[in-house]
Tab-separated table of C-alpha atoms in Angstrom:
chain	number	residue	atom	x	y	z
A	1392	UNK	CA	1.000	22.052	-14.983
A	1393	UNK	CA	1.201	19.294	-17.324
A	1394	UNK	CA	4.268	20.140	-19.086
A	1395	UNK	CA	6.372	20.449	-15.870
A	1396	UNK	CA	5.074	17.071	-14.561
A	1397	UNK	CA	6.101	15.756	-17.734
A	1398	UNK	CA	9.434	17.517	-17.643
A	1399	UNK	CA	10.541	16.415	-14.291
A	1400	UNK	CA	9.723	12.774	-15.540
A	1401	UNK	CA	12.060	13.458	-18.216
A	1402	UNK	CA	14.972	14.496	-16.406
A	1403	UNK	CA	17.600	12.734	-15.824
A	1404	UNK	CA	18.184	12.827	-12.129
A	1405	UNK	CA	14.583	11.688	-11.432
A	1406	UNK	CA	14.960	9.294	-14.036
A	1407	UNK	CA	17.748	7.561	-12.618
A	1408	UNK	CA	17.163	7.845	-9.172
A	1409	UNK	CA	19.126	5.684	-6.256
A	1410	UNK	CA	18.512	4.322	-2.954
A	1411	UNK	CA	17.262	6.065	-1.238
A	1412	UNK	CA	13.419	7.194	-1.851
A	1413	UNK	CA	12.714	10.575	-3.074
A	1414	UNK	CA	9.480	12.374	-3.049
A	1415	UNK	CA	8.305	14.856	-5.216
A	1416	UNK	CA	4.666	16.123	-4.417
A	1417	UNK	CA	2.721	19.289	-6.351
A	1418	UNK	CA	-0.666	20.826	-6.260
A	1419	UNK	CA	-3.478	21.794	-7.985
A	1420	UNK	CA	-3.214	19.235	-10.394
A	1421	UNK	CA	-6.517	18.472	-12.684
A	1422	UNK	CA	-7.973	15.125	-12.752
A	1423	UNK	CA	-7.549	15.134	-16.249
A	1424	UNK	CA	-3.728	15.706	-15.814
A	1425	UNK	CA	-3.151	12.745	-13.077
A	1426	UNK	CA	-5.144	10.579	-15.688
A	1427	UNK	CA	-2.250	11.723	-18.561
A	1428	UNK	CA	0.651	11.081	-16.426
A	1429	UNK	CA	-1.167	7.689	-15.234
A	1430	UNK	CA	-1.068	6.708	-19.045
A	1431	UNK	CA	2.684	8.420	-19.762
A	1432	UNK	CA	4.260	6.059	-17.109
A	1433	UNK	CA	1.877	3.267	-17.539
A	1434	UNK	CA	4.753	1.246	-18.393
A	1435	UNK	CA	7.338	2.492	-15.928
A	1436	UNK	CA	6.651	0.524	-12.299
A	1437	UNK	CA	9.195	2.544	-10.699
A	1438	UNK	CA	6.961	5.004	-9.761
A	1439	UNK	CA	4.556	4.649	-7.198
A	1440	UNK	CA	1.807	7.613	-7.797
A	1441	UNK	CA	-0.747	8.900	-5.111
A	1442	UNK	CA	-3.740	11.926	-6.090
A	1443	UNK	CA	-5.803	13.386	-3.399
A	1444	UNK	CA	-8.085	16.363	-4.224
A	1445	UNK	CA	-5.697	18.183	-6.831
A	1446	UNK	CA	-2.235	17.404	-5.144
A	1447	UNK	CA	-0.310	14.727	-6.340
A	1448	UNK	CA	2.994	12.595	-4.870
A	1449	UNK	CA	5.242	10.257	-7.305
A	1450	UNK	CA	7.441	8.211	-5.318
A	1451	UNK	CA	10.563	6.526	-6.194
A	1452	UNK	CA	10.453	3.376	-3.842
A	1453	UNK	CA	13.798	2.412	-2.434
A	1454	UNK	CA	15.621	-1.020	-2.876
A	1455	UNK	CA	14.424	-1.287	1.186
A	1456	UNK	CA	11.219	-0.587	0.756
A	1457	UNK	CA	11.113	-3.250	-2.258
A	1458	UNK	CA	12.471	-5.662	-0.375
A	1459	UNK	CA	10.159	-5.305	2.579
A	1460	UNK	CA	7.020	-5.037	0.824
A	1461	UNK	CA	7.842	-8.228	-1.553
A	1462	UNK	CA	8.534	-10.071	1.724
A	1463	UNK	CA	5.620	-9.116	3.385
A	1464	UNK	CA	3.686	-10.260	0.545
A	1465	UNK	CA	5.489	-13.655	0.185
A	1466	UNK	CA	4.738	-14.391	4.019
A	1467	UNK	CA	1.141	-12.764	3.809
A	1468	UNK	CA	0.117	-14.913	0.249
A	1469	UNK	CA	1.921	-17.981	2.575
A	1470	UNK	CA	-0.304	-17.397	5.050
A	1471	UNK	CA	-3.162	-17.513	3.262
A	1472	UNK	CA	-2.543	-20.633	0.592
A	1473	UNK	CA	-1.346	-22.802	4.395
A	1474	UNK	CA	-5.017	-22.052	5.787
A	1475	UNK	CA	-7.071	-22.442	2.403
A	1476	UNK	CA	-8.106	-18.813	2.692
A	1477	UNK	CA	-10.303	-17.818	-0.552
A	1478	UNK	CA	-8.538	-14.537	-1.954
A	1479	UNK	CA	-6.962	-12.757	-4.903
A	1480	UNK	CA	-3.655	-11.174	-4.869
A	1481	UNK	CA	-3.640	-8.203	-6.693
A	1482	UNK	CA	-0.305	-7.181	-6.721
A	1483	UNK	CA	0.168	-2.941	-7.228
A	1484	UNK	CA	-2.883	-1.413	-9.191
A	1485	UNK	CA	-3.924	1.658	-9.177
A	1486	UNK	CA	-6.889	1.737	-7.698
A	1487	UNK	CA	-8.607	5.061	-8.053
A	1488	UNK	CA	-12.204	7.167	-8.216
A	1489	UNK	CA	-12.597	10.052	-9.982
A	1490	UNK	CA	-16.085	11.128	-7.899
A	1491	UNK	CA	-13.706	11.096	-5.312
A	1492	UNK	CA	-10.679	13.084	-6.217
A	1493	UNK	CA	-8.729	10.146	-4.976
A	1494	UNK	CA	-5.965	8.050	-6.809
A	1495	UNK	CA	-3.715	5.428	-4.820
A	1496	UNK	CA	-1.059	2.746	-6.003
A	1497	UNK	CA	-1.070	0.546	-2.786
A	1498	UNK	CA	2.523	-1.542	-2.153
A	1499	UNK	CA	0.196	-5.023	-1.987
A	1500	UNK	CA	-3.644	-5.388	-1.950
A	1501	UNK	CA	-5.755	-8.692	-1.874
A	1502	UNK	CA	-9.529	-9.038	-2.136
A	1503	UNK	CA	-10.360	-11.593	0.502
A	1504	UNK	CA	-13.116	-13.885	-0.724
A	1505	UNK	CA	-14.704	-12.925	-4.129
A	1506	UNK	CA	-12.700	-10.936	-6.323
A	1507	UNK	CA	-13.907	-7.427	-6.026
A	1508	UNK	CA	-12.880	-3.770	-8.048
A	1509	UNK	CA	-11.532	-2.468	-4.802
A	1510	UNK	CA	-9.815	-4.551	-2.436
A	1511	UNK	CA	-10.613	-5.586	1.061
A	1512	UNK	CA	-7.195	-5.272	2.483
A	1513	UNK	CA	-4.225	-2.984	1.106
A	1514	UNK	CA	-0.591	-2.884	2.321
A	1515	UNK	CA	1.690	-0.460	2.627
A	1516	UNK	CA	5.341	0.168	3.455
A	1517	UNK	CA	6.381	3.413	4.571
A	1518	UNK	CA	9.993	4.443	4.846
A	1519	UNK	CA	9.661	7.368	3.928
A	1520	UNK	CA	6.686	9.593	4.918
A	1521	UNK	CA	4.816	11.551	2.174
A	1522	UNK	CA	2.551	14.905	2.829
A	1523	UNK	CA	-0.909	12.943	1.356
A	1524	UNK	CA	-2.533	10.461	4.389
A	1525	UNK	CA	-2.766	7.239	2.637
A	1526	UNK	CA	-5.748	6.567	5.482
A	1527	UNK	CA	-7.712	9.696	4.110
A	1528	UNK	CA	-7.610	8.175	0.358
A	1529	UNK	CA	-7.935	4.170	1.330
A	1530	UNK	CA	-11.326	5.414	3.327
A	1531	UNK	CA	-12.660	7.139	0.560
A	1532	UNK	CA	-11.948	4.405	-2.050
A	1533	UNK	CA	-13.498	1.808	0.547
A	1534	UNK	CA	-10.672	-0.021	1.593
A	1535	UNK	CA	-12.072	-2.429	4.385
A	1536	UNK	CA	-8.487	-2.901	6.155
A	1537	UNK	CA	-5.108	-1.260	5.402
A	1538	UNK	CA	-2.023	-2.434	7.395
A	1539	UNK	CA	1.192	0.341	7.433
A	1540	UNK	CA	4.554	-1.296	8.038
A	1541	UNK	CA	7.001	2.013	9.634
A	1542	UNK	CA	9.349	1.747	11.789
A	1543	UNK	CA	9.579	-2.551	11.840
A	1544	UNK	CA	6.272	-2.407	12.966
A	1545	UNK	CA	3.006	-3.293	10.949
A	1546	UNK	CA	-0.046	-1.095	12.219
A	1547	UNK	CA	-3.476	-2.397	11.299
A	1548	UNK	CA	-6.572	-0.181	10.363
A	1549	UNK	CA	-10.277	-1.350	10.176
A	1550	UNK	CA	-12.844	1.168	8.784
A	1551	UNK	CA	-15.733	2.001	10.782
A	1552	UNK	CA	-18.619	3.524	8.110
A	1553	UNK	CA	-20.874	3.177	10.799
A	1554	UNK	CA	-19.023	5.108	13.386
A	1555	UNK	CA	-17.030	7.682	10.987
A	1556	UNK	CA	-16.934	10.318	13.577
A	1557	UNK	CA	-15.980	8.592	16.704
A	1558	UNK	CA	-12.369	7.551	14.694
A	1559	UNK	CA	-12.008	11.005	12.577
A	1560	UNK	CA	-8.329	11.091	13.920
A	1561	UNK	CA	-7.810	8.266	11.159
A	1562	UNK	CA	-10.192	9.056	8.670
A	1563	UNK	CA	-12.834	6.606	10.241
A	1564	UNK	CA	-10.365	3.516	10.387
A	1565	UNK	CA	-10.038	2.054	14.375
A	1566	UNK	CA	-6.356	0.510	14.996
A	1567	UNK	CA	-6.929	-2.963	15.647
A	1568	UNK	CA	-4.629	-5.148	17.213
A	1569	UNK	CA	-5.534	-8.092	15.734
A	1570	UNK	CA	-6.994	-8.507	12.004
A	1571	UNK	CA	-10.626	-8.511	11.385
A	1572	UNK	CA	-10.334	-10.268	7.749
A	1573	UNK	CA	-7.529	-12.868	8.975
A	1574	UNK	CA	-8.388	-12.967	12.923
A	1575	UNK	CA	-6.033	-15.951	12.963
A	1576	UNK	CA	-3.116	-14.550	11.543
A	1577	UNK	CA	0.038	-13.773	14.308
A	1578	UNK	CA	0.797	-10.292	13.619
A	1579	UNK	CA	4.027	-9.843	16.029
A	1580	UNK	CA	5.174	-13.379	14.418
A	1581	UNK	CA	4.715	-12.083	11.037
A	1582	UNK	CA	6.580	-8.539	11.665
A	1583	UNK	CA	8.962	-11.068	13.123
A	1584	UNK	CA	9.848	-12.617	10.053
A	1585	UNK	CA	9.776	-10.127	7.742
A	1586	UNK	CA	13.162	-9.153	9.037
A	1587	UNK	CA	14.743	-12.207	8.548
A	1588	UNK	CA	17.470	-11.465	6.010
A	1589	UNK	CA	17.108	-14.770	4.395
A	1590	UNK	CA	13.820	-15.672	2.418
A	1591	UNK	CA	14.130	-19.437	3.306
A	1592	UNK	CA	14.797	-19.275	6.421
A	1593	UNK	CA	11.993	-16.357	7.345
A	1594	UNK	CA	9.447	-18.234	5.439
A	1595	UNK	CA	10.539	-21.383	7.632
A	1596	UNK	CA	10.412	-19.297	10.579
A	1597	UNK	CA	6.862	-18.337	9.223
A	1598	UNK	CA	5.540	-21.521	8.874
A	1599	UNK	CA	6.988	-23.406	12.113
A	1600	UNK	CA	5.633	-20.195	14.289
A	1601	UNK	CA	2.385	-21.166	12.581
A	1602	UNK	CA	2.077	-24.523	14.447
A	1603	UNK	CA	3.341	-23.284	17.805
């Protein structure tokens, strides 16, 4: 299985791919294997790579979906150096536990507070829907929130551990309306402006919606 993953990193028309995304997802992959093609593109940020229970998903984000997910992070980071929030960005790791079976590369994540080895919050922008339920792996790393931007609209999810089995249907998150770790923060004003074509003018939009 290794070999082939390797191959199909090697050839040229998944090497050079376009706009727009393109998914390719196998199965029965070892542990040990994810962990060798983790260190083979280690370098290579094109690749977004995702490892649930032996099947694994390498996505090749589109420009869009670069775009969106830098701009979300702009207005979120923003957001949270206007109202003196304590946090650390953490960019794009890959956050992963091999107890688990589980291996994610979230599009943003920040730990809100102290810094922490998994983040409290991780972002992600979907435009183009893989087979592997990013809720299924973000509960079983311990994500505390995970927003989902599809479809120009950001849903929110806040895990339950308490309550697991009253919210299977997400993997034990709720959907929240509002954010639990940034109650303050407009979500239908910051979907608004991650839209705006120009960065200027959505962070200004950002920022005067913020003292409305």
């Amino acid at each position: 299985m290794l070999n082939s993953l390797q191959e199909l990193i090697n050839e040229p028309e998944i090497a050079q791919i376009d706009d727009p995304e393109e998914i390719f997802t196998t199965s029965e992959v070892s542990w040990n294997q994810y962990e060798a093609l983790l260190a083979k593109l280690e370098n290579n940020p094109h690749y977004h790579i995702t490892y649930s229970d032996g099947v694994l998903e390498i996505v090749s984000p589109s420009f869009k979906h670069e775009k969106l997910k830098k701009r979300l992070a702009t207005l979120i980071e923003f957001y949270l150096i206007k109202k003196r929030i304590k946090h650390t960005p953490r960019g794009s790791p890959r956050v992963k536990k091999q107890l688990k079976k589980v291996g994610a590369e979230p599009d943003e994540c920040y730990c809100i507070g102290e810094e922490k080895d998994i983040p409290d919050l991780a972002v992600e922008v979907i435009i183009t829907s893989g087979s592997i339920d990013k809720l299924d792996i973000y509960r079983r790393l311990g994500v505390t929130e995970v927003w989902l931007g599809k479809k120009n609209r950001l849903k929110l999810y806040h895990l339950r551990e308490a309550t697991l089995s009253i919210f299977e249907d997400n993997y034990g998150y709720e959907q929240i309306v509002t954010s639990e770790l940034l109650p303050e923060l407009d979500i239908a004003l910051l979907e608004q402006c991650v839209f705006i074509s120009d960065q200027i003018e959505a962070i200004d939009a950002f920022e005067q919606g913020l003292k409305v």
